[in-house]
mmCIF file of C-alpha atoms in Angstrom:
data_model
loop_
_atom_site.group_PDB
_atom_site.id
_atom_site.type_symbol
_atom_site.label_atom_id
_atom_site.label_comp_id
_atom_site.label_asym_id
_atom_site.label_seq_id
_atom_site.Cartn_x
_atom_site.Cartn_y
_atom_site.Cartn_z
ATOM 1 C CA MET L 5 50.142 -8.101 -25.134
ATOM 2 C CA ARG L 6 52.640 -10.917 -25.819
ATOM 3 C CA TYR L 7 52.528 -11.732 -22.093
ATOM 4 C CA PHE L 8 48.862 -12.688 -22.508
ATOM 5 C CA THR L 9 49.052 -15.149 -25.395
ATOM 6 C CA THR L 10 47.522 -18.559 -24.747
ATOM 7 C CA PRO L 11 50.780 -20.546 -25.268
ATOM 8 C CA THR L 12 52.695 -18.242 -22.926
ATOM 9 C CA ILE L 13 50.140 -18.507 -20.124
ATOM 10 C CA SER L 14 49.662 -22.250 -20.698
ATOM 11 C CA LEU L 15 53.383 -22.998 -20.393
ATOM 12 C CA GLY L 16 53.578 -21.039 -17.150
ATOM 13 C CA PHE L 17 50.427 -22.667 -15.814
ATOM 14 C CA LEU L 18 51.600 -26.227 -16.535
ATOM 15 C CA SER L 19 55.016 -25.672 -14.961
ATOM 16 C CA ALA L 20 53.315 -24.200 -11.874
ATOM 17 C CA ILE L 21 51.137 -27.316 -11.605
ATOM 18 C CA SER L 22 54.294 -29.459 -11.643
ATOM 19 C CA ALA L 23 55.789 -27.298 -8.886
ATOM 20 C CA SER L 24 52.661 -27.294 -6.717
ATOM 21 C CA ALA L 25 50.947 -30.660 -7.160
ATOM 22 C CA PHE L 26 52.744 -32.210 -4.173
ATOM 23 C CA ILE L 27 50.982 -29.819 -1.766
ATOM 24 C CA TYR L 28 47.537 -30.827 -2.964
ATOM 25 C CA LEU L 29 48.368 -34.530 -3.128
ATOM 26 C CA TYR L 30 49.427 -34.413 0.516
ATOM 27 C CA HIS L 31 46.434 -32.271 1.433
ATOM 28 C CA PHE L 32 43.997 -34.822 0.064
ATOM 29 C CA GLY L 33 45.830 -37.775 1.578
ATOM 30 C CA THR L 34 47.564 -39.048 -1.561
ATOM 31 C CA HIS L 35 51.307 -39.679 -1.607
ATOM 32 C CA TRP L 36 53.298 -41.033 -4.561
ATOM 33 C CA PRO L 37 57.014 -40.462 -3.820
ATOM 34 C CA TRP L 38 58.211 -41.304 -7.350
ATOM 35 C CA LEU L 39 55.605 -39.081 -9.004
ATOM 36 C CA GLN L 40 56.440 -36.249 -6.631
ATOM 37 C CA ALA L 41 60.126 -36.499 -7.499
ATOM 38 C CA LEU L 42 59.346 -36.570 -11.222
ATOM 39 C CA LEU L 43 57.085 -33.525 -11.025
ATOM 40 C CA GLY L 44 59.749 -31.657 -9.038
ATOM 41 C CA ILE L 45 62.352 -32.396 -11.699
ATOM 42 C CA ILE L 46 59.941 -31.274 -14.444
ATOM 43 C CA ALA L 47 59.319 -28.011 -12.571
ATOM 44 C CA LEU L 48 63.041 -27.314 -12.195
ATOM 45 C CA LEU L 49 63.667 -28.219 -15.836
ATOM 46 C CA SER L 50 60.962 -25.780 -16.942
ATOM 47 C CA TRP L 51 62.431 -22.985 -14.807
ATOM 48 C CA LEU L 52 65.776 -23.479 -16.549
ATOM 49 C CA ARG L 53 64.399 -23.229 -20.074
ATOM 50 C CA LEU L 54 61.045 -21.392 -20.176
ATOM 51 C CA PRO L 55 60.952 -18.151 -22.196
ATOM 52 C CA PRO L 56 60.966 -15.041 -19.979
ATOM 53 C CA ARG L 57 57.270 -14.221 -20.500
ATOM 54 C CA ALA L 58 56.210 -17.779 -19.681
ATOM 55 C CA MET L 59 58.461 -17.664 -16.609
ATOM 56 C CA PHE L 60 56.485 -14.705 -15.324
ATOM 57 C CA TRP L 61 53.294 -16.778 -15.485
ATOM 58 C CA SER L 62 55.029 -19.762 -13.934
ATOM 59 C CA GLY L 63 55.972 -17.590 -10.962
ATOM 60 C CA PHE L 64 52.517 -16.021 -10.856
ATOM 61 C CA PHE L 65 50.643 -19.320 -10.721
ATOM 62 C CA THR L 66 53.219 -20.975 -8.454
ATOM 63 C CA GLY L 67 52.854 -18.130 -5.960
ATOM 64 C CA VAL L 68 49.067 -18.418 -6.104
ATOM 65 C CA PHE L 69 48.992 -22.227 -5.807
ATOM 66 C CA TRP L 70 51.385 -22.202 -2.853
ATOM 67 C CA PHE L 71 50.145 -19.136 -0.957
ATOM 68 C CA TRP L 72 46.569 -18.218 -1.942
ATOM 69 C CA TRP L 73 45.465 -18.983 1.624
ATOM 70 C CA ILE L 74 47.248 -15.884 2.992
ATOM 71 C CA GLY L 75 44.245 -13.827 1.954
ATOM 72 C CA MET L 76 41.921 -15.986 4.082
ATOM 73 C CA SER L 77 42.977 -14.233 7.293
ATOM 74 C CA PHE L 78 41.533 -10.930 6.041
ATOM 75 C CA ARG L 79 38.052 -12.327 6.771
ATOM 76 C CA TYR L 80 38.648 -11.678 10.457
ATOM 77 C CA TYR L 81 39.502 -8.010 9.958
ATOM 78 C CA ASP L 82 36.238 -7.353 8.068
ATOM 79 C CA LEU L 83 38.343 -7.063 4.913
ATOM 80 C CA ALA L 84 37.057 -10.040 2.941
ATOM 81 C CA TRP L 85 36.808 -7.808 -0.118
ATOM 82 C CA MET L 86 40.633 -7.676 -0.161
ATOM 83 C CA ILE L 87 41.109 -11.441 -0.592
ATOM 84 C CA PRO L 88 41.245 -11.447 -4.429
ATOM 85 C CA PHE L 89 43.590 -8.445 -4.412
ATOM 86 C CA VAL L 90 45.903 -10.157 -1.908
ATOM 87 C CA ILE L 91 45.977 -13.328 -4.018
ATOM 88 C CA PHE L 92 46.747 -11.313 -7.157
ATOM 89 C CA ALA L 93 49.508 -9.401 -5.331
ATOM 90 C CA ILE L 94 51.104 -12.672 -4.189
ATOM 91 C CA GLY L 95 51.092 -14.006 -7.740
ATOM 92 C CA PHE L 96 52.477 -10.754 -9.129
ATOM 93 C CA VAL L 97 55.394 -10.649 -6.651
ATOM 94 C CA TYR L 98 56.464 -14.201 -7.499
ATOM 95 C CA GLY L 99 55.857 -13.532 -11.187
ATOM 96 C CA ILE L 100 58.340 -10.659 -11.065
ATOM 97 C CA LEU L 101 60.802 -12.791 -9.092
ATOM 98 C CA PHE L 102 60.664 -15.583 -11.676
ATOM 99 C CA ARG L 103 60.904 -13.054 -14.512
ATOM 100 C CA LEU L 104 64.170 -11.798 -13.018
ATOM 101 C CA VAL L 105 65.480 -15.367 -12.977
ATOM 102 C CA ALA L 106 64.510 -15.724 -16.642
ATOM 103 C CA ALA L 107 66.528 -12.626 -17.526
ATOM 104 C CA LEU L 108 69.639 -14.792 -17.168
ATOM 105 C CA PRO L 109 70.504 -16.154 -20.628
ATOM 106 C CA HIS L 110 72.173 -19.486 -19.824
ATOM 107 C CA PRO L 111 70.701 -22.516 -17.952
ATOM 108 C CA ALA L 112 73.741 -22.545 -15.657
ATOM 109 C CA PHE L 113 73.065 -18.970 -14.542
ATOM 110 C CA ARG L 114 69.389 -19.731 -14.086
ATOM 111 C CA ALA L 115 70.272 -22.832 -12.046
ATOM 112 C CA VAL L 116 72.315 -20.692 -9.656
ATOM 113 C CA ALA L 117 69.423 -18.225 -9.369
ATOM 114 C CA VAL L 118 66.890 -20.996 -8.663
ATOM 115 C CA ALA L 119 69.262 -22.501 -6.090
ATOM 116 C CA LEU L 120 69.389 -19.141 -4.330
ATOM 117 C CA LEU L 121 65.614 -18.614 -4.290
ATOM 118 C CA GLU L 122 65.439 -20.209 -0.842
ATOM 119 C CA PHE L 123 67.338 -17.196 0.473
ATOM 120 C CA VAL L 124 65.079 -14.625 -1.234
ATOM 121 C CA HIS L 125 62.289 -13.625 1.160
ATOM 122 C CA PRO L 126 59.790 -11.089 -0.241
ATOM 123 C CA PHE L 127 58.703 -8.901 2.696
ATOM 124 C CA GLY L 128 60.399 -11.323 5.084
ATOM 125 C CA PHE L 129 58.200 -14.268 4.033
ATOM 126 C CA ASP L 130 60.423 -17.352 3.703
ATOM 127 C CA TRP L 131 58.036 -20.208 2.891
ATOM 128 C CA PHE L 132 59.003 -20.512 -0.777
ATOM 129 C CA ARG L 133 61.685 -23.207 -0.812
ATOM 130 C CA PRO L 134 62.182 -25.087 -4.108
ATOM 131 C CA ALA L 135 63.691 -28.073 -2.231
ATOM 132 C CA LEU L 136 60.293 -28.555 -0.591
ATOM 133 C CA MET L 137 59.069 -30.108 -3.845
ATOM 134 C CA PHE L 138 61.133 -33.172 -2.882
ATOM 135 C CA THR L 139 60.150 -33.418 0.802
ATOM 136 C CA GLY L 140 58.639 -36.862 1.240
ATOM 137 C CA SER L 141 59.675 -37.998 -2.228
ATOM 138 C CA VAL L 142 62.333 -40.550 -3.134
ATOM 139 C CA LEU L 143 64.803 -37.662 -3.485
ATOM 140 C CA GLY L 144 66.222 -35.657 -0.617
ATOM 141 C CA ASP L 145 65.329 -32.088 0.305
ATOM 142 C CA ARG L 146 68.650 -30.822 1.622
ATOM 143 C CA LEU L 147 70.112 -27.803 -0.134
ATOM 144 C CA TRP L 148 73.087 -29.690 -1.553
ATOM 145 C CA GLN L 149 70.729 -32.287 -3.014
ATOM 146 C CA LEU L 150 68.675 -29.579 -4.730
ATOM 147 C CA TRP L 151 71.866 -28.042 -6.103
ATOM 148 C CA LEU L 152 73.039 -31.409 -7.426
ATOM 149 C CA ILE L 153 69.694 -31.951 -9.190
ATOM 150 C CA LEU L 154 70.013 -28.499 -10.757
ATOM 151 C CA ALA L 155 73.591 -29.282 -11.833
ATOM 152 C CA VAL L 156 72.445 -32.492 -13.544
ATOM 153 C CA LEU L 157 69.661 -30.670 -15.383
ATOM 154 C CA THR L 158 72.076 -27.930 -16.417
ATOM 155 C CA ILE L 159 74.463 -30.488 -17.925
ATOM 156 C CA VAL L 160 71.610 -32.145 -19.837
ATOM 157 C CA LEU L 161 70.394 -28.816 -21.229
ATOM 158 C CA SER L 162 73.801 -27.317 -21.999
ATOM 159 C CA CYS L 163 75.728 -30.175 -23.553
ATOM 160 C CA LYS L 164 75.042 -31.418 -27.072
ATOM 161 C CA ARG L 165 76.520 -34.903 -26.921
ATOM 162 C CA ARG L 166 74.370 -37.919 -26.154
ATOM 163 C CA ALA L 167 76.669 -38.745 -23.263
ATOM 164 C CA ARG L 168 75.086 -35.841 -21.393
ATOM 165 C CA TYR L 169 72.251 -38.143 -20.313
ATOM 166 C CA LEU L 170 74.753 -40.085 -18.226
ATOM 167 C CA ALA L 171 74.570 -37.136 -15.847
ATOM 168 C CA PHE L 172 71.236 -38.508 -14.627
ATOM 169 C CA ALA L 173 73.255 -41.231 -12.883
ATOM 170 C CA LEU L 174 74.347 -38.558 -10.407
ATOM 171 C CA LEU L 175 70.778 -38.396 -9.119
ATOM 172 C CA VAL L 176 71.504 -41.564 -7.156
ATOM 173 C CA PHE L 177 73.372 -39.334 -4.673
ATOM 174 C CA THR L 178 70.233 -37.281 -4.096
ATOM 175 C CA ILE L 179 68.110 -40.243 -2.981
ATOM 176 C CA HIS L 180 66.612 -39.580 0.427
ATOM 177 C CA GLN L 181 68.220 -41.555 3.247
ATOM 178 C CA PRO L 182 65.857 -42.127 6.220
ATOM 179 C CA SER L 183 67.151 -41.221 9.661
ATOM 180 C CA THR L 184 68.481 -44.088 11.748
ATOM 181 C CA GLY L 185 66.861 -42.668 14.877
ATOM 182 C CA ASP L 186 70.147 -42.714 16.838
ATOM 183 C CA ARG L 187 69.577 -39.162 18.094
ATOM 184 C CA HIS L 188 66.152 -40.037 19.515
ATOM 185 C CA PRO L 189 66.282 -43.510 21.095
ATOM 186 C CA ASP L 190 63.517 -42.598 23.565
ATOM 187 C CA LEU L 191 61.092 -41.150 21.019
ATOM 188 C CA GLU L 192 58.357 -43.768 21.352
ATOM 189 C CA ALA L 193 58.426 -43.496 25.140
ATOM 190 C CA LEU L 194 58.329 -39.707 24.834
ATOM 191 C CA LYS L 195 55.199 -39.889 22.667
ATOM 192 C CA GLN L 196 53.512 -41.765 25.512
ATOM 193 C CA THR L 197 54.725 -39.222 28.064
ATOM 194 C CA VAL L 198 53.780 -35.902 26.417
ATOM 195 C CA GLN L 199 50.151 -35.168 25.550
ATOM 196 C CA ILE L 200 49.700 -32.915 22.501
ATOM 197 C CA VAL L 201 46.332 -31.157 22.536
ATOM 198 C CA GLN L 202 44.434 -30.161 19.400
ATOM 199 C CA THR L 203 41.627 -27.638 19.778
ATOM 200 C CA ASN L 204 39.085 -26.586 17.178
ATOM 201 C CA ILE L 205 37.989 -23.093 18.161
ATOM 202 C CA GLU L 206 36.767 -21.023 15.215
ATOM 203 C CA GLN L 207 38.803 -17.876 14.745
ATOM 204 C CA ASP L 208 35.788 -15.556 14.698
ATOM 205 C CA LYS L 209 34.790 -16.868 18.148
ATOM 206 C CA LYS L 210 38.193 -17.323 19.737
ATOM 207 C CA TRP L 211 38.689 -13.719 20.805
ATOM 208 C CA GLN L 212 35.098 -12.826 21.672
ATOM 209 C CA PRO L 213 34.757 -12.182 25.445
ATOM 210 C CA ARG L 214 31.534 -14.205 25.710
ATOM 211 C CA TYR L 215 33.391 -17.397 24.714
ATOM 212 C CA ARG L 216 36.451 -16.800 26.889
ATOM 213 C CA ASN L 217 35.349 -18.655 30.019
ATOM 214 C CA ALA L 218 34.213 -21.680 27.989
ATOM 215 C CA ILE L 219 37.576 -21.811 26.163
ATOM 216 C CA VAL L 220 39.485 -21.550 29.440
ATOM 217 C CA GLU L 221 37.454 -24.426 30.895
ATOM 218 C CA LEU L 222 38.076 -26.563 27.814
ATOM 219 C CA ASN L 223 41.823 -26.017 28.246
ATOM 220 C CA LEU L 224 41.735 -26.846 31.946
ATOM 221 C CA HIS L 225 39.720 -29.973 31.150
ATOM 222 C CA ALA L 226 42.349 -31.057 28.602
ATOM 223 C CA ILE L 227 45.090 -30.586 31.206
ATOM 224 C CA ARG L 228 43.193 -32.636 33.795
ATOM 225 C CA LEU L 229 42.562 -35.416 31.251
ATOM 226 C CA ALA L 230 46.300 -35.565 30.549
ATOM 227 C CA MET L 231 46.965 -35.814 34.288
ATOM 228 C CA GLU L 232 44.440 -38.624 34.695
ATOM 229 C CA SER L 233 46.058 -40.450 31.778
ATOM 230 C CA GLY L 234 49.380 -40.461 33.588
ATOM 231 C CA LYS L 235 51.144 -37.994 31.262
ATOM 232 C CA LYS L 236 54.156 -36.069 32.524
ATOM 233 C CA ALA L 237 53.534 -33.058 30.290
ATOM 234 C CA VAL L 238 50.810 -31.477 28.185
ATOM 235 C CA VAL L 239 51.223 -29.047 25.259
ATOM 236 C CA LEU L 240 48.386 -26.724 24.208
ATOM 237 C CA PRO L 241 48.251 -24.650 20.979
ATOM 238 C CA GLU L 242 49.276 -21.078 20.260
ATOM 239 C CA SER L 243 47.075 -18.551 22.085
ATOM 240 C CA ALA L 244 45.137 -21.435 23.637
ATOM 241 C CA PHE L 245 44.169 -18.963 26.367
ATOM 242 C CA PRO L 246 42.843 -15.978 24.326
ATOM 243 C CA LEU L 247 43.876 -13.256 26.764
ATOM 244 C CA TYR L 248 46.864 -11.573 28.356
ATOM 245 C CA LEU L 249 47.557 -14.465 30.681
ATOM 246 C CA ASN L 250 50.048 -12.636 32.887
ATOM 247 C CA HIS L 251 47.223 -10.250 33.866
ATOM 248 C CA ASP L 252 44.814 -13.016 34.936
ATOM 249 C CA ILE L 253 46.296 -13.786 38.345
ATOM 250 C CA GLU L 254 43.567 -16.244 39.363
ATOM 251 C CA LEU L 255 44.060 -18.356 36.226
ATOM 252 C CA VAL L 256 47.854 -18.235 36.596
ATOM 253 C CA GLU L 257 47.524 -19.537 40.157
ATOM 254 C CA LYS L 258 45.338 -22.417 38.941
ATOM 255 C CA LEU L 259 47.911 -23.376 36.324
ATOM 256 C CA ILE L 260 50.779 -23.113 38.800
ATOM 257 C CA ASP L 261 48.889 -25.406 41.173
ATOM 258 C CA LEU L 262 48.249 -27.945 38.382
ATOM 259 C CA SER L 263 51.914 -27.802 37.354
ATOM 260 C CA ARG L 264 52.886 -29.504 40.615
ATOM 261 C CA ARG L 265 51.439 -32.684 39.067
ATOM 262 C CA ILE L 266 52.077 -32.140 35.331
ATOM 263 C CA THR L 267 54.231 -29.832 33.206
ATOM 264 C CA ILE L 268 52.046 -27.428 31.180
ATOM 265 C CA VAL L 269 53.149 -25.670 27.993
ATOM 266 C CA THR L 270 50.578 -23.304 26.511
ATOM 267 C CA GLY L 271 50.303 -20.318 24.243
ATOM 268 C CA SER L 272 48.849 -16.975 25.264
ATOM 269 C CA LEU L 273 49.543 -13.253 25.005
ATOM 270 C CA TYR L 274 51.795 -11.282 27.323
ATOM 271 C CA TYR L 275 51.493 -7.563 28.028
ATOM 272 C CA GLU L 276 54.006 -5.389 29.858
ATOM 273 C CA LYS L 277 54.883 -1.693 29.778
ATOM 274 C CA GLY L 278 52.665 -0.987 26.774
ATOM 275 C CA LYS L 279 54.141 -3.822 24.699
ATOM 276 C CA SER L 280 52.384 -6.981 23.478
ATOM 277 C CA TYR L 281 54.070 -10.334 22.945
ATOM 278 C CA ASN L 282 52.944 -13.613 21.411
ATOM 279 C CA SER L 283 54.263 -15.998 24.040
ATOM 280 C CA THR L 284 54.657 -19.504 25.367
ATOM 281 C CA TYR L 285 53.953 -20.040 29.061
ATOM 282 C CA LEU L 286 55.723 -22.885 30.846
ATOM 283 C CA PHE L 287 54.268 -24.056 34.157
ATOM 284 C CA ARG L 288 56.519 -26.583 35.855
ATOM 285 C CA ASP L 289 56.963 -27.657 39.491
ATOM 286 C CA GLY L 290 54.874 -24.779 40.781
ATOM 287 C CA ARG L 291 56.720 -22.083 38.811
ATOM 288 C CA MET L 292 55.907 -20.036 35.715
ATOM 289 C CA ARG L 293 58.242 -19.057 32.889
ATOM 290 C CA VAL L 294 57.373 -16.950 29.836
ATOM 291 C CA MET L 295 59.130 -17.296 26.461
ATOM 292 C CA HIS L 296 58.398 -14.747 23.751
ATOM 293 C CA LYS L 297 58.200 -15.302 20.013
ATOM 294 C CA VAL L 298 61.322 -14.450 18.005
ATOM 295 C CA VAL L 299 60.182 -14.511 14.356
ATOM 296 C CA LEU L 300 56.935 -12.671 13.611
ATOM 297 C CA VAL L 301 54.525 -13.324 10.747
ATOM 298 C CA PRO L 302 54.960 -10.633 8.058
ATOM 299 C CA PHE L 303 51.871 -8.376 8.042
ATOM 300 C CA GLY L 304 50.047 -10.708 10.448
ATOM 301 C CA GLU L 305 52.101 -9.744 13.524
ATOM 302 C CA ALA L 306 54.478 -7.106 12.192
ATOM 303 C CA VAL L 307 54.559 -4.946 9.079
ATOM 304 C CA PRO L 308 57.952 -5.463 7.344
ATOM 305 C CA LEU L 309 58.091 -1.872 6.063
ATOM 306 C CA PRO L 310 59.456 1.454 7.343
ATOM 307 C CA LYS L 311 57.850 2.468 10.660
ATOM 308 C CA TRP L 312 55.831 5.341 9.249
ATOM 309 C CA MET L 313 54.369 3.073 6.573
ATOM 310 C CA GLY L 314 53.772 0.292 9.086
ATOM 311 C CA ARG L 315 51.803 2.637 11.341
ATOM 312 C CA TRP L 316 49.733 3.783 8.355
ATOM 313 C CA ILE L 317 48.909 0.189 7.365
ATOM 314 C CA ASN L 318 48.035 -0.722 10.953
ATOM 315 C CA ASP L 319 45.732 2.307 11.231
ATOM 316 C CA ILE L 320 43.984 1.673 7.915
ATOM 317 C CA PHE L 321 43.685 -2.099 7.891
ATOM 318 C CA PHE L 322 44.197 -3.386 11.444
ATOM 319 C CA GLU L 323 42.283 -0.826 13.528
ATOM 320 C CA GLY L 324 45.419 0.814 14.866
ATOM 321 C CA ALA L 325 46.878 -2.352 16.391
ATOM 322 C CA SER L 326 50.595 -2.198 17.116
ATOM 323 C CA ASP L 327 53.162 -4.725 15.971
ATOM 324 C CA TYR L 328 54.099 -7.435 18.447
ATOM 325 C CA VAL L 329 57.461 -7.218 20.181
ATOM 326 C CA THR L 330 59.977 -10.069 19.901
ATOM 327 C CA ALA L 331 62.578 -11.758 22.043
ATOM 328 C CA ALA L 332 66.204 -11.413 20.989
ATOM 329 C CA ASN L 333 66.953 -15.146 20.816
ATOM 330 C CA PRO L 334 65.144 -18.506 20.745
ATOM 331 C CA SER L 335 64.380 -20.114 24.103
ATOM 332 C CA ASP L 336 65.045 -23.650 25.326
ATOM 333 C CA PHE L 337 63.355 -25.361 28.255
ATOM 334 C CA GLU L 338 63.165 -28.725 29.998
ATOM 335 C CA MET L 339 60.154 -31.014 29.725
ATOM 336 C CA ALA L 340 59.777 -34.751 30.355
ATOM 337 C CA GLY L 341 63.512 -35.119 30.914
ATOM 338 C CA LYS L 342 64.489 -33.535 27.562
ATOM 339 C CA VAL L 343 65.619 -30.109 26.397
ATOM 340 C CA TRP L 344 63.192 -28.519 23.929
ATOM 341 C CA ARG L 345 63.413 -25.545 21.586
ATOM 342 C CA ASN L 346 60.335 -23.323 21.900
ATOM 343 C CA ALA L 347 58.640 -22.320 18.613
ATOM 344 C CA ILE L 348 55.383 -20.505 17.956
ATOM 345 C CA CYS L 349 53.638 -21.167 14.619
ATOM 346 C CA TYR L 350 55.427 -19.395 11.742
ATOM 347 C CA GLU L 351 58.818 -19.523 13.427
ATOM 348 C CA ALA L 352 58.671 -23.345 13.621
ATOM 349 C CA THR L 353 59.579 -23.285 9.908
ATOM 350 C CA SER L 354 62.307 -20.645 10.240
ATOM 351 C CA ASP L 355 66.022 -21.440 9.966
ATOM 352 C CA LEU L 356 66.769 -19.235 12.972
ATOM 353 C CA LEU L 357 64.919 -21.589 15.324
ATOM 354 C CA TYR L 358 67.003 -24.562 14.170
ATOM 355 C CA GLU L 359 70.408 -23.065 14.871
ATOM 356 C CA GLY L 360 72.412 -25.568 16.863
ATOM 357 C CA ASP L 361 70.334 -28.488 15.500
ATOM 358 C CA PRO L 362 68.061 -28.965 18.536
ATOM 359 C CA GLN L 363 67.072 -32.573 19.207
ATOM 360 C CA TYR L 364 63.518 -31.671 20.178
ATOM 361 C CA MET L 365 61.211 -28.777 19.382
ATOM 362 C CA CYS L 366 57.890 -27.919 20.991
ATOM 363 C CA ALA L 367 55.822 -25.994 18.436
ATOM 364 C CA MET L 368 52.340 -24.530 18.728
ATOM 365 C CA SER L 369 50.115 -22.961 16.074
ATOM 366 C CA ASN L 370 46.727 -21.375 15.543
ATOM 367 C CA ASN L 371 45.790 -22.592 12.061
ATOM 368 C CA ALA L 372 42.194 -21.435 12.421
ATOM 369 C CA TRP L 373 43.278 -18.187 10.741
ATOM 370 C CA PHE L 374 43.523 -20.045 7.422
ATOM 371 C CA THR L 375 41.045 -22.909 7.750
ATOM 372 C CA PRO L 376 39.885 -24.363 5.424
ATOM 373 C CA SER L 377 42.937 -24.172 3.177
ATOM 374 C CA THR L 378 46.216 -25.882 2.322
ATOM 375 C CA GLU L 379 48.159 -23.790 4.862
ATOM 376 C CA PRO L 380 48.371 -26.529 7.546
ATOM 377 C CA THR L 381 49.616 -28.983 4.905
ATOM 378 C CA LEU L 382 52.302 -26.609 3.649
ATOM 379 C CA GLN L 383 53.333 -25.787 7.210
ATOM 380 C CA ARG L 384 53.715 -29.467 8.089
ATOM 381 C CA LEU L 385 55.780 -30.107 4.947
ATOM 382 C CA LEU L 386 58.088 -27.203 5.817
ATOM 383 C CA MET L 387 58.498 -28.609 9.312
ATOM 384 C CA ARG L 388 59.349 -32.011 7.800
ATOM 385 C CA LEU L 389 61.990 -30.333 5.642
ATOM 386 C CA GLN L 390 63.538 -28.701 8.704
ATOM 387 C CA ALA L 391 63.325 -31.957 10.664
ATOM 388 C CA HIS L 392 65.189 -33.759 7.852
ATOM 389 C CA ARG L 393 67.885 -31.106 7.629
ATOM 390 C CA HIS L 394 68.515 -30.712 11.365
ATOM 391 C CA GLY L 395 67.586 -34.074 12.848
ATOM 392 C CA THR L 396 64.909 -32.458 15.004
ATOM 393 C CA VAL L 397 61.762 -34.114 16.346
ATOM 394 C CA ILE L 398 58.875 -31.637 16.506
ATOM 395 C CA PHE L 399 55.867 -31.994 18.798
ATOM 396 C CA HIS L 400 53.247 -29.716 17.245
ATOM 397 C CA ALA L 401 50.020 -28.635 18.988
ATOM 398 C CA THR L 402 47.481 -26.717 16.896
ATOM 399 C CA ASN L 403 44.141 -25.020 17.007
ATOM 400 C CA GLY L 404 42.694 -26.484 13.819
ATOM 401 C CA PRO L 405 44.375 -29.177 11.682
ATOM 402 C CA GLY L 406 48.049 -30.060 11.909
ATOM 403 C CA THR L 407 48.583 -31.514 15.398
ATOM 404 C CA GLY L 408 51.108 -34.348 15.563
ATOM 405 C CA VAL L 409 54.745 -35.392 15.798
ATOM 406 C CA VAL L 410 57.095 -34.562 12.920
ATOM 407 C CA THR L 411 60.189 -36.764 12.766
ATOM 408 C CA PRO L 412 63.419 -36.678 10.703
ATOM 409 C CA GLU L 413 62.370 -39.847 8.888
#
């Protein structure tokens, strides 16, 4: 019962607020870089010194505050009753993870464990990154900057002499340095050249056959508007065409014909030899190319468990649907005179897609699964973190909130 005392829960709750406030400030359009940095430091400091039981609650509430929205997608599987259980399970997993960190007796050992949390991915889900607390703040969000902050806090907690506070001077090296823009001299011109389309199709309507023709016409209208505006390319969201596009020959021919006047990048499904893919279709100069997703959403697109268990979960909860199939490697393509890395939703935040530090990324998402929630805000922050670390400019088209250009500012 000592886990459930008011002081224990309160300490965990307050530290979780410090670790999560930045998401909600951004979500509601408020941004205080100095306050964000201070709250991030307070969160890290608490994780280095909280008692083990309070650390469990810190992890529990942090997991809930960051990822409660995952349960929202269950509405569309007629499993709304599972939402509170999913939220509790998320909190419990991160509570256990934080409790393991707290098992280490010395702040230095805990600091190493916290530094390594970015590489710990429960069930393949990699959106918990402690450095994200500093994205957009006065401090940097690169891994080495997080580690230096942790080193400073460790010195302050471990040493007894007053001189230990001089260690805070080292934080000057963690101050965020904006990008000079040398890698992207043509960015402003590119923004005028490429049209990013945002759609707002509700998820419970998107896949209903009676709405399909209307959605297709809306997409074609958006492409024609981009052409009339003099754009060289147009990017539509993930699964903008809610069908297996490679099986709709008439629609493919229309898009190929349009591509003689404008490059079209759009999301849709691909089906071949009994296998389904979440894919990007590129229509350019009268030709079609298909690029498949590489990193799937855990449980949303693939069950990260042994095959027999995955089949059982798909049968029970997802009406027997099979996991999507992936490509072996990320794909690059040419658009508007530049080389772009293709990314579909979840994988636009994944380290794998940023190997080689691509200059430009074309990302597409369907955020209607989680609307309304803080998911689009967290996704955009993660993309900013990756943009900062790799010097990548990301053009992001979404169904729902989140459309825009993310720069390594």
